[in-house]
Short mmCIF file of N, CA and C in Angstrom, two decimals:
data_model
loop_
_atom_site.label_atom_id
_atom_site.label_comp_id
_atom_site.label_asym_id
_atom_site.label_seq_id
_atom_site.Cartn_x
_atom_site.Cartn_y
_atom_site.Cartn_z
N UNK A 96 4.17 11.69 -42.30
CA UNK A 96 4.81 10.44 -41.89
C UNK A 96 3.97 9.80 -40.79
N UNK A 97 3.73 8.77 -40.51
CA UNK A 97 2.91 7.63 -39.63
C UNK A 97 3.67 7.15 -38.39
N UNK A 98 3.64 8.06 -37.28
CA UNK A 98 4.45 7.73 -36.33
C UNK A 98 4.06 6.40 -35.92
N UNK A 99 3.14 5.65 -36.16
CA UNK A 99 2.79 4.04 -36.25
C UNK A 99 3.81 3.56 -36.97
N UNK A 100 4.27 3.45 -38.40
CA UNK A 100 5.02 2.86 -39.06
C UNK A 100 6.15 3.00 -38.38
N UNK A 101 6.58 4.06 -38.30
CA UNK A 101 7.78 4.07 -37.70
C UNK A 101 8.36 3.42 -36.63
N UNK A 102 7.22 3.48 -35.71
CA UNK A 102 7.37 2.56 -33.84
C UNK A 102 7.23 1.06 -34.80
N UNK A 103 6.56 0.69 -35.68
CA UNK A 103 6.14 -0.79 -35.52
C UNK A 103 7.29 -1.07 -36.31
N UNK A 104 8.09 -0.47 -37.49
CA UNK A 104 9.33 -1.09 -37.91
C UNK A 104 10.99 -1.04 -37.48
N UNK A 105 10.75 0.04 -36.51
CA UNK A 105 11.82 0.05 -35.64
C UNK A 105 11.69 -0.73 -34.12
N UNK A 106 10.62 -1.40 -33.63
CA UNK A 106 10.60 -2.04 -32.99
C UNK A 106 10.42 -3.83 -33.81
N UNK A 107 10.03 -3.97 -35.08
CA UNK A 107 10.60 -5.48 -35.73
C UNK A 107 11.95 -5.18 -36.05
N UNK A 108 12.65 -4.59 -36.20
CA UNK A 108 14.25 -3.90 -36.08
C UNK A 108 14.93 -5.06 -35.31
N UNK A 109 14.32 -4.44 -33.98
CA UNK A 109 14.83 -5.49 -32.73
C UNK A 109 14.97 -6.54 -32.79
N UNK A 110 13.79 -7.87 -33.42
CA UNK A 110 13.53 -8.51 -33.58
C UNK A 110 11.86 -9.15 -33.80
N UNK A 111 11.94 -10.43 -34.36
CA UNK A 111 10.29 -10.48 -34.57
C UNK A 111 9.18 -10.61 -32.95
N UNK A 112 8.27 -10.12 -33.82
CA UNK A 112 6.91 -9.57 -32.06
C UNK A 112 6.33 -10.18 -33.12
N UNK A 113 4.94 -10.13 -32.37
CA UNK A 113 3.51 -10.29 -32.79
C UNK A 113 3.11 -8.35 -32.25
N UNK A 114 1.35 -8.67 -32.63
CA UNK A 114 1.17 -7.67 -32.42
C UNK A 114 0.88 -7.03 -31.40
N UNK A 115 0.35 -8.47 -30.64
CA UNK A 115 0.20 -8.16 -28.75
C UNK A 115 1.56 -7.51 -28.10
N UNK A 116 2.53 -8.13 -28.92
CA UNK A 116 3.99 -7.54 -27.82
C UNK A 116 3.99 -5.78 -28.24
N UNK A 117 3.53 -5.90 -29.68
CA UNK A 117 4.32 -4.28 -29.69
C UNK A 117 3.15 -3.35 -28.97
N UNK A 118 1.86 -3.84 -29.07
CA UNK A 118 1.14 -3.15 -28.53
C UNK A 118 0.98 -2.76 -26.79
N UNK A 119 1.80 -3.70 -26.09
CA UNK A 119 2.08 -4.20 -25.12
C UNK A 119 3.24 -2.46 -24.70
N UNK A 120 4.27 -2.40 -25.44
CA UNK A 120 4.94 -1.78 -25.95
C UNK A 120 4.69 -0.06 -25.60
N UNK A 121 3.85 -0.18 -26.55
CA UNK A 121 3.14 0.92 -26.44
C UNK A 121 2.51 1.48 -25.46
N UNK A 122 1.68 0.59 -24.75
CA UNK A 122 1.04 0.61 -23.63
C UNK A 122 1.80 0.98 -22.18
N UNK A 123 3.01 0.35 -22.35
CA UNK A 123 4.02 0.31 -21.15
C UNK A 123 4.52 1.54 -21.02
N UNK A 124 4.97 2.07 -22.25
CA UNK A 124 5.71 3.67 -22.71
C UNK A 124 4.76 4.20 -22.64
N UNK A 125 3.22 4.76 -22.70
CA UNK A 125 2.77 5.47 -22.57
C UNK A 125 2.67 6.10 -24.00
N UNK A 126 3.43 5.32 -25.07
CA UNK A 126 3.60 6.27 -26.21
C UNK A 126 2.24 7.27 -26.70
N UNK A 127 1.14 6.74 -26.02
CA UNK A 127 0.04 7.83 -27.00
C UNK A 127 0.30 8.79 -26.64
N UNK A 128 0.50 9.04 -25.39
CA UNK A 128 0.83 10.99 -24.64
C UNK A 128 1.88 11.23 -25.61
N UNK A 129 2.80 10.89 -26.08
CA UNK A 129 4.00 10.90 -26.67
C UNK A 129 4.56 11.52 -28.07
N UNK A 130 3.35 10.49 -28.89
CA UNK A 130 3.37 10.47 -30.12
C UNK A 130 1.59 10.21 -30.77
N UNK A 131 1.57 10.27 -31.94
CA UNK A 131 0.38 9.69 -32.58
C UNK A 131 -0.24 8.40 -32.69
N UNK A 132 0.66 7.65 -31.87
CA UNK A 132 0.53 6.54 -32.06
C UNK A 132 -0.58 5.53 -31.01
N UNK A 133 -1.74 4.79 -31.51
CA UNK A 133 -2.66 4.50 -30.68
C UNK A 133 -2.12 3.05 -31.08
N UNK A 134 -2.90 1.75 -29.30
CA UNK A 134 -2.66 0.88 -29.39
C UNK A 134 -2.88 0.01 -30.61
N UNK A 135 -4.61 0.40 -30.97
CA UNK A 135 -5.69 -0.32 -31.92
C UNK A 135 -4.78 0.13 -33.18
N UNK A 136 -3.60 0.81 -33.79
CA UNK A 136 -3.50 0.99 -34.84
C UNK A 136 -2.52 0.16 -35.30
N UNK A 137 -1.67 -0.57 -34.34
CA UNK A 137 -0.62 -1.70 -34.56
C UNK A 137 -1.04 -2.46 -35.75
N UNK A 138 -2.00 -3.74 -35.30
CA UNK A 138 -2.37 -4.18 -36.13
C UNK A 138 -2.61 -4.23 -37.59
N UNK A 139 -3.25 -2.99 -37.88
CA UNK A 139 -3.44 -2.53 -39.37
C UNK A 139 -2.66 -2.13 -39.72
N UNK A 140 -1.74 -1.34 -39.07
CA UNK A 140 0.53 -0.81 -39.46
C UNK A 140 1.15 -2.79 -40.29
N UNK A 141 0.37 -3.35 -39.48
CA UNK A 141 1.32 -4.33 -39.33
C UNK A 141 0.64 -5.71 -40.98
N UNK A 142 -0.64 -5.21 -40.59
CA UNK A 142 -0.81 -5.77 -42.02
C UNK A 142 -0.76 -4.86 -43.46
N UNK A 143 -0.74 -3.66 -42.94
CA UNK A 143 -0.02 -3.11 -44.36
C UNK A 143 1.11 -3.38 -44.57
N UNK A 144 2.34 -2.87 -43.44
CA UNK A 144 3.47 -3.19 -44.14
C UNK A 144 3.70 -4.77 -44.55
N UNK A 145 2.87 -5.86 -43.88
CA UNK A 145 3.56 -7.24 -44.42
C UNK A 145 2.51 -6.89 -46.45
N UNK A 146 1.83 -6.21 -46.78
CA UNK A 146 1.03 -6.31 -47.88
C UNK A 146 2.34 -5.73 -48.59
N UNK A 147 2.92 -4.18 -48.35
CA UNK A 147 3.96 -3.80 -48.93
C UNK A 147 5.38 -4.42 -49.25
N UNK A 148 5.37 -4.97 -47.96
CA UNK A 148 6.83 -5.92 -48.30
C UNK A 148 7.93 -5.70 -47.44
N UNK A 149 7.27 -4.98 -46.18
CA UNK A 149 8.14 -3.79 -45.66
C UNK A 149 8.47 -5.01 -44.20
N UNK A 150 7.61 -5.87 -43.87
CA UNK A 150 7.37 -6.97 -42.95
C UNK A 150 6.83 -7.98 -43.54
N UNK A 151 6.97 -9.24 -43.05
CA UNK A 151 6.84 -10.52 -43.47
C UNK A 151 6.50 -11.49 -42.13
N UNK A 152 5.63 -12.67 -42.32
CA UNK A 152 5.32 -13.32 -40.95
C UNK A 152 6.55 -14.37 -40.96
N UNK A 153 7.00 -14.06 -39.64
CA UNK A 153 7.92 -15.17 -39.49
C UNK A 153 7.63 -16.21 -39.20
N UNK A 154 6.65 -16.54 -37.98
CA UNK A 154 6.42 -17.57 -37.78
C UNK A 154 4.78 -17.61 -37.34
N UNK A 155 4.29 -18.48 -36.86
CA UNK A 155 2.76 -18.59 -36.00
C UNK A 155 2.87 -19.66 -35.07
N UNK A 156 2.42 -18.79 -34.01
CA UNK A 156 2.12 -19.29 -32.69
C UNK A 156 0.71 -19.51 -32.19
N UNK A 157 0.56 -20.91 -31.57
CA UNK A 157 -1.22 -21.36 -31.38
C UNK A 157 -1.37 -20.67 -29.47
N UNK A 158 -1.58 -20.22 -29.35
CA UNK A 158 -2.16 -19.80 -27.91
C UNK A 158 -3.71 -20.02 -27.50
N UNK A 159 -4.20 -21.41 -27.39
CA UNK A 159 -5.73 -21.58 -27.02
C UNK A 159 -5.88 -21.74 -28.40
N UNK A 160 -7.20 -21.13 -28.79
CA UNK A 160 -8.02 -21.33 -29.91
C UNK A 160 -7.51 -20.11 -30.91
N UNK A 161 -6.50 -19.18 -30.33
CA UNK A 161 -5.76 -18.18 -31.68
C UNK A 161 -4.56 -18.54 -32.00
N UNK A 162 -4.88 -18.19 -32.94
CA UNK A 162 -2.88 -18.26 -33.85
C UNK A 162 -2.26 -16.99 -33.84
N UNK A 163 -1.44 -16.88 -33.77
CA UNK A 163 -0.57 -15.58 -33.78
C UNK A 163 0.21 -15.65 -34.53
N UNK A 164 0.56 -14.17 -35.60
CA UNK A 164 1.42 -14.15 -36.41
C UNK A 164 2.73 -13.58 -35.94
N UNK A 165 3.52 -14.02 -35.87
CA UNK A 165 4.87 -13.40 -35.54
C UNK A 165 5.82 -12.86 -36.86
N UNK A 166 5.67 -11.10 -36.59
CA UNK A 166 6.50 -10.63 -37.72
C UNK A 166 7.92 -10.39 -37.51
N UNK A 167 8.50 -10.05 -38.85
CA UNK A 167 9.89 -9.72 -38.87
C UNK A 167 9.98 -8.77 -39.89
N UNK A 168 11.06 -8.03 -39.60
CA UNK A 168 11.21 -7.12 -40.77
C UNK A 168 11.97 -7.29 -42.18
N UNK A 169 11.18 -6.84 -43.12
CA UNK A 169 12.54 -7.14 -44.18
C UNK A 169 13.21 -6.38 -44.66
N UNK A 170 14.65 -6.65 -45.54
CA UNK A 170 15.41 -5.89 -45.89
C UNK A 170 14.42 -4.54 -46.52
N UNK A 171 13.68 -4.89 -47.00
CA UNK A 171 13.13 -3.33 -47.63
C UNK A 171 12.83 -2.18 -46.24
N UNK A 172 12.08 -3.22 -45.52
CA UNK A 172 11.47 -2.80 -44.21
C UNK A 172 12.57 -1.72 -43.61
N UNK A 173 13.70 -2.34 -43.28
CA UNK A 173 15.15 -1.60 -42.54
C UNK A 173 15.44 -0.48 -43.75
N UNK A 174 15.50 -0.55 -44.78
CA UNK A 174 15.40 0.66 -45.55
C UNK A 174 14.55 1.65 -45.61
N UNK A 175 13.56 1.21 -45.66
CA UNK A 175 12.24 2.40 -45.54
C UNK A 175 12.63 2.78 -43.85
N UNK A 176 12.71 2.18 -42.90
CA UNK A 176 13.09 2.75 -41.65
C UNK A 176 14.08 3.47 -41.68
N UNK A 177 15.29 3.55 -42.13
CA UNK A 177 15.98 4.34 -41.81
C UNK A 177 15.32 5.61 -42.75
N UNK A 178 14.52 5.79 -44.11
CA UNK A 178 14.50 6.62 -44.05
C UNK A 178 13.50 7.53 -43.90
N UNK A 179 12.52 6.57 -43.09
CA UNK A 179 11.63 7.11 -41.86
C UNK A 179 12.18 7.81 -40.26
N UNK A 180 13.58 7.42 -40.45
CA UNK A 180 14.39 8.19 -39.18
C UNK A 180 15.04 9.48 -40.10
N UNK A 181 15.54 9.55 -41.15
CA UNK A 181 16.16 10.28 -41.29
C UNK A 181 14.95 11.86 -41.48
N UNK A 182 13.21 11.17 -42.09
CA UNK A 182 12.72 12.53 -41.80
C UNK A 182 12.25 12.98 -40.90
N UNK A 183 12.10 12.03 -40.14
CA UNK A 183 11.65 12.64 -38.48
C UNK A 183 12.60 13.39 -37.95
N UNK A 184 14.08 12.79 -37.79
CA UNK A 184 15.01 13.55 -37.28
C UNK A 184 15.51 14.84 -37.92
N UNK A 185 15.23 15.18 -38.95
CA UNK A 185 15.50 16.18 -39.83
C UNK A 185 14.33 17.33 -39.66
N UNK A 186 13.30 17.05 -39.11
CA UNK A 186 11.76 18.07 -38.84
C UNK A 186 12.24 18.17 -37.59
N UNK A 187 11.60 19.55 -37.41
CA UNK A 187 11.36 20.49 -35.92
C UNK A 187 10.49 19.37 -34.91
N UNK A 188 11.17 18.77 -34.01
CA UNK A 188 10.45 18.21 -32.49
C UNK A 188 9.47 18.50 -32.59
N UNK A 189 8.87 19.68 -32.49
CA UNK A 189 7.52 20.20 -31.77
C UNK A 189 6.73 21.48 -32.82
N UNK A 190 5.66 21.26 -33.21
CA UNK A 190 4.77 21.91 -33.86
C UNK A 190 4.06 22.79 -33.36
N UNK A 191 4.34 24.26 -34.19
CA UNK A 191 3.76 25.24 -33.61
C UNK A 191 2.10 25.44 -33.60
N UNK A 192 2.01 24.32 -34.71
CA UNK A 192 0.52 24.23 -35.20
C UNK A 192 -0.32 24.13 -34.16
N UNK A 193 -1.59 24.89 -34.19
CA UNK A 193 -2.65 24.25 -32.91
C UNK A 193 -4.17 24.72 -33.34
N UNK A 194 -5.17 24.28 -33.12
CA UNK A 194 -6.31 24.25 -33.08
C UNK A 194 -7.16 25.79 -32.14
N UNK A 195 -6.10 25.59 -31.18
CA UNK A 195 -6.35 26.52 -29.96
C UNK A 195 -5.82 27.87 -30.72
N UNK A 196 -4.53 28.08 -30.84
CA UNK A 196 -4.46 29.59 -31.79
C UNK A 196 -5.59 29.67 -32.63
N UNK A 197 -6.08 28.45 -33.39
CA UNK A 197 -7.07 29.39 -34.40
C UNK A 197 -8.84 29.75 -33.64
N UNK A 198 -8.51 28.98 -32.36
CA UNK A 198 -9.82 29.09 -31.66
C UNK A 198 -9.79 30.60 -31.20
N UNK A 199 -8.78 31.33 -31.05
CA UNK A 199 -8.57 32.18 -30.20
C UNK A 199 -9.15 33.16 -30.69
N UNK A 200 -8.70 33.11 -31.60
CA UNK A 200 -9.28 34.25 -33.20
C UNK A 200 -10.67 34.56 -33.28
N UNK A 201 -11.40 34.06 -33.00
CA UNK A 201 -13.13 33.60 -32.67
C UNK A 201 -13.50 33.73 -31.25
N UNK A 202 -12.75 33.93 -30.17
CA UNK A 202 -12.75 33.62 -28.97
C UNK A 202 -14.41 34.66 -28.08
N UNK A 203 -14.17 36.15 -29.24
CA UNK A 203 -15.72 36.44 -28.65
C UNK A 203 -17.02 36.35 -28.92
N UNK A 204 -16.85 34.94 -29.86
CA UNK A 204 -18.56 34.35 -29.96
C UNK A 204 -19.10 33.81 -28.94
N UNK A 205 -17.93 33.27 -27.97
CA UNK A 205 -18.56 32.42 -26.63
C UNK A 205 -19.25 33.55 -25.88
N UNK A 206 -19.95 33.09 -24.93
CA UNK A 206 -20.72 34.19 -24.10
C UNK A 206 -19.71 34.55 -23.35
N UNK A 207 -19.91 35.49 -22.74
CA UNK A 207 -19.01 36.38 -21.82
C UNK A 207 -18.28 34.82 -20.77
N UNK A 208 -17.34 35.27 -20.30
CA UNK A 208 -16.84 34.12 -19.04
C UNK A 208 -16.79 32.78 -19.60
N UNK A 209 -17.27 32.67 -20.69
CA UNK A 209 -17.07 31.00 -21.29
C UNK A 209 -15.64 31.04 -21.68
N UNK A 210 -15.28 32.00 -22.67
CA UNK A 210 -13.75 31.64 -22.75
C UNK A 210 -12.39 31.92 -21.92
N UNK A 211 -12.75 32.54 -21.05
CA UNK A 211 -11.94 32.67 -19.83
C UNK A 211 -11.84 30.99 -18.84
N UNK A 212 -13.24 29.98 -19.04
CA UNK A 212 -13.45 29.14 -18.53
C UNK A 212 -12.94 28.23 -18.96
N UNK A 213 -12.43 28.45 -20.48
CA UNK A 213 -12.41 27.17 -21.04
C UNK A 213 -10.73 27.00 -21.25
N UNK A 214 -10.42 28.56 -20.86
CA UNK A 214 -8.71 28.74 -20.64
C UNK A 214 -8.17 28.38 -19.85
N UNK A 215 -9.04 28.53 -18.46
CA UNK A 215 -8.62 27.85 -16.73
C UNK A 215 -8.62 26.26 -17.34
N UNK A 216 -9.36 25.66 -17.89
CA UNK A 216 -9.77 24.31 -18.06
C UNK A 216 -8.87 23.64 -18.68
N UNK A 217 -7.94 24.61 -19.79
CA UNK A 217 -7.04 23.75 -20.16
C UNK A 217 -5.62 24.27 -19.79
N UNK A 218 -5.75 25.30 -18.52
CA UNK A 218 -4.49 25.42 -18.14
C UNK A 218 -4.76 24.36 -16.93
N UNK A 219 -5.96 23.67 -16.49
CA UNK A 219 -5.64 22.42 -15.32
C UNK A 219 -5.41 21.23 -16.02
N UNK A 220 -5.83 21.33 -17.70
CA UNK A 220 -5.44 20.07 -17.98
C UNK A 220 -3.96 20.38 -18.36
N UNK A 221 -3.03 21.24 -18.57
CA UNK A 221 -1.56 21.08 -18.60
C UNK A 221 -0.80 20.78 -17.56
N UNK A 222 -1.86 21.25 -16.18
CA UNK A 222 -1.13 21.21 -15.06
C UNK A 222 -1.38 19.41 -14.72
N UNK A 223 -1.94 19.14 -15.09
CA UNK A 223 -2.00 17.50 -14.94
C UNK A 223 -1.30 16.92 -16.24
N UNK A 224 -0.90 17.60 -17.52
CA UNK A 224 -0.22 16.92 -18.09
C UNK A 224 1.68 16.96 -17.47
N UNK A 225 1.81 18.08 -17.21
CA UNK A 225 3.06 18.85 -16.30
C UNK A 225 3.15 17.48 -15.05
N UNK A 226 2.22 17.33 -14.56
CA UNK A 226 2.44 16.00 -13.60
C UNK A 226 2.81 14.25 -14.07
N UNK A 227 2.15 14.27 -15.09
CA UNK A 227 2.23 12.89 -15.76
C UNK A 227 3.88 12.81 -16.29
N UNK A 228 4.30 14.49 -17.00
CA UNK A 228 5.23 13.86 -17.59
C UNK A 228 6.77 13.88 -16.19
N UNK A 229 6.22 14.60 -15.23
CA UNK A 229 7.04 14.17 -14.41
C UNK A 229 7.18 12.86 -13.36
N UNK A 230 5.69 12.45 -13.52
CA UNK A 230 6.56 10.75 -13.14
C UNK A 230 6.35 10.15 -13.93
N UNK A 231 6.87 10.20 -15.22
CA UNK A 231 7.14 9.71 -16.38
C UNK A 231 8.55 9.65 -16.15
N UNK A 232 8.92 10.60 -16.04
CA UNK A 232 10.20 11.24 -15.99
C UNK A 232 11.37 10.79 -14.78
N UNK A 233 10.31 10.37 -13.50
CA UNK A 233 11.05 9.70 -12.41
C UNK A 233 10.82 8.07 -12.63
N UNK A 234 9.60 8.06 -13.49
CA UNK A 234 10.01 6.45 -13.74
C UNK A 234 11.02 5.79 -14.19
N UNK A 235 11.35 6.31 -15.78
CA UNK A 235 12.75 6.60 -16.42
C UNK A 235 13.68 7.17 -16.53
N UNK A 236 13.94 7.63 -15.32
CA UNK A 236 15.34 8.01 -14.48
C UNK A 236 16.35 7.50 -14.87
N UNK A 237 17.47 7.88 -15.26
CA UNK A 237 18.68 6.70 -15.63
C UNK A 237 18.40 6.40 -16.68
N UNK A 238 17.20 6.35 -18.04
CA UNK A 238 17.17 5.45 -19.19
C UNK A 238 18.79 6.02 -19.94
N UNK A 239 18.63 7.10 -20.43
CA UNK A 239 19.54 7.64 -20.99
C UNK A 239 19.67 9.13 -21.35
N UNK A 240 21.18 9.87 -21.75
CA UNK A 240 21.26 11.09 -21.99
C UNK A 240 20.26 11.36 -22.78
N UNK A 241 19.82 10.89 -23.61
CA UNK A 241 19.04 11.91 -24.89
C UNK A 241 17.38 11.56 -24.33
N UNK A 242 16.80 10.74 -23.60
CA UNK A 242 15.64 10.38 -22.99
C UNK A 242 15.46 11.56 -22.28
N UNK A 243 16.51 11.76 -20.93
CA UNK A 243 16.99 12.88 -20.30
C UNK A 243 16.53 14.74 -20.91
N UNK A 244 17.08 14.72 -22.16
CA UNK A 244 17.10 15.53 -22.60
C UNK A 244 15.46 16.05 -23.58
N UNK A 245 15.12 14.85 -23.92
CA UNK A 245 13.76 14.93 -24.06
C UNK A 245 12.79 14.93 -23.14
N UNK A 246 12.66 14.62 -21.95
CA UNK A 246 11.79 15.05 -20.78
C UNK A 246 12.37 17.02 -20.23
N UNK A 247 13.09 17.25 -20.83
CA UNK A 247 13.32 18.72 -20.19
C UNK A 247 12.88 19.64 -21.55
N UNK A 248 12.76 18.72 -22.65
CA UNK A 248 11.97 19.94 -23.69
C UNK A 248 10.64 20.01 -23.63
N UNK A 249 10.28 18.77 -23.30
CA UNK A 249 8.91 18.81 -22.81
C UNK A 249 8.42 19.69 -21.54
N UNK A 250 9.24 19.22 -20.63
CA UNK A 250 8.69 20.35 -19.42
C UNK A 250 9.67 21.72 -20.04
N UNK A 251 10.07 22.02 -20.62
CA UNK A 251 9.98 23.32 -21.16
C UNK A 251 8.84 24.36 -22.12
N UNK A 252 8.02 23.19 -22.66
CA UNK A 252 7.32 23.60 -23.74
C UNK A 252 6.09 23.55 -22.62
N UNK A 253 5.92 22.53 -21.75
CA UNK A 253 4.54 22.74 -20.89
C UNK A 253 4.52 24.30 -20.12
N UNK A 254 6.07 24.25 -19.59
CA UNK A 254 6.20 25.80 -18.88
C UNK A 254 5.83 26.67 -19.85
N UNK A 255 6.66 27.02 -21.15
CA UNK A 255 5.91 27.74 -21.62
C UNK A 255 4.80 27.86 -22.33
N UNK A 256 3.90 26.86 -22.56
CA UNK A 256 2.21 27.12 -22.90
C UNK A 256 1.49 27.38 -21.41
N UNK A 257 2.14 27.16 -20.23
CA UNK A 257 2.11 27.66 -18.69
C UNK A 257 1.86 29.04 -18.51
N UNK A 258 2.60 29.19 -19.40
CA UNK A 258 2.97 31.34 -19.03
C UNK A 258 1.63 31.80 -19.74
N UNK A 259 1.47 31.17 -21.52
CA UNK A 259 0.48 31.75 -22.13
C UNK A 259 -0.75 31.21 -21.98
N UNK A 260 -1.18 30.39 -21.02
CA UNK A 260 -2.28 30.47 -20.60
C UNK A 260 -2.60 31.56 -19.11
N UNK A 261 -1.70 32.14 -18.53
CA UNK A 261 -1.92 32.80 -17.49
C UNK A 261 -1.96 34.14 -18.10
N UNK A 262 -1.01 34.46 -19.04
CA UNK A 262 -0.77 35.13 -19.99
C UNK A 262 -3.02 35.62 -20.86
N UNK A 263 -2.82 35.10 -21.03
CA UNK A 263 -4.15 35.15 -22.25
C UNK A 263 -5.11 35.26 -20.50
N UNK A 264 -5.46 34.38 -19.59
CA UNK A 264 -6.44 34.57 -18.68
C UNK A 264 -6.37 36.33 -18.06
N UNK A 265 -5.39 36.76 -18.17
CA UNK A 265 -5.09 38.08 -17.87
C UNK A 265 -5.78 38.90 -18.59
N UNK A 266 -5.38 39.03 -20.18
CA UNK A 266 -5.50 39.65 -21.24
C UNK A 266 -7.38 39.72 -21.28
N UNK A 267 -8.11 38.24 -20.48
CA UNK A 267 -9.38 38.05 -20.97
C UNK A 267 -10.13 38.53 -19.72
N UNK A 268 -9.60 39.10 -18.65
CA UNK A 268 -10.52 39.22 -17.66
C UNK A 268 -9.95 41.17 -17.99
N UNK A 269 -9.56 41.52 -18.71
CA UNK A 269 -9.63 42.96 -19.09
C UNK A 269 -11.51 43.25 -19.47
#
């Protein structure tokens, strides 16, 4: 599933944007830490689904020497969304899948102390992700219960890839 499609037809949901607003959007939320979703991919979400049928231009706006298309969603659009919610919400939050388990497996081709190095390296980059999502988290204070509740699975899942990187740095300085 295209966590793009999904943000760009549940946000024409709302009502019609162009592509600067949703990308705008995106940008504000932070959604790339978030989700899969990059700014540059709006656009091309947005002219596929108007090719499919899923969005349609509502109107155009002249700003200087560009025109802007302003979309809306269509009835198909709100259908395929909902049942673009119903499989997201129906799949496991968080994927056990990772790149790093299968790196691990291989871990003594590096020279001695390289992979112990490269474990510190990405237990400082969690510890700076562990920071972001907490003033993330004091930014949107108050949004709501289930927002709420999604910033504490997150800092649950950072704590624990926390443990197994201190965990594994242990195991590697044996």
């Amino acid at each position: 599933m295209s966590s793009t499609r999904l943000l760009v037809l549940g946000v024409l949901n709302e009502g019609p944007r162009h592509g600067y607003e949703i990308n705008q959007l995106v940008m504000a939320g932070a959604l790339e830490q978030w989700t899969d979703v990059k700014p540059g991919s709006v656009y091309h979400a947005l002219a596929k689904l108007e090719a499919e049928g899923l969005a349609e231009t509502h109107a155009q706006e002249r700003t200087g020497d560009r025109l802007r298309r302003v979309y809306a969603i269509t009835p198909e659009g709100r259908h395929t969304l909902r049942d673009l919610l119903r499989k997201a919400l129906s799949a496991p939050p968080h994927s056990t899948r990772s790149d790093f388990a299968l790196a691990l497996r291989w871990h003594a081709l590096l020279d001695s102390g390289e992979a112990r190095e490269l474990v510190a390296a990405s237990s400082r980059a969690l510890e700076g992700r562990r920071a972001e999502i907490a003033a993330g988290r004091e930014a949107k204070a108050g949004l709501s219960p289930l927002a709420d509740a999604l910033f504490e699975n997150a800092e649950a899942h950072l704590a624990a890839d926390a443990k197994l990187l201190e965990d594994l740095r242990r195991l590697l300085d044996r």
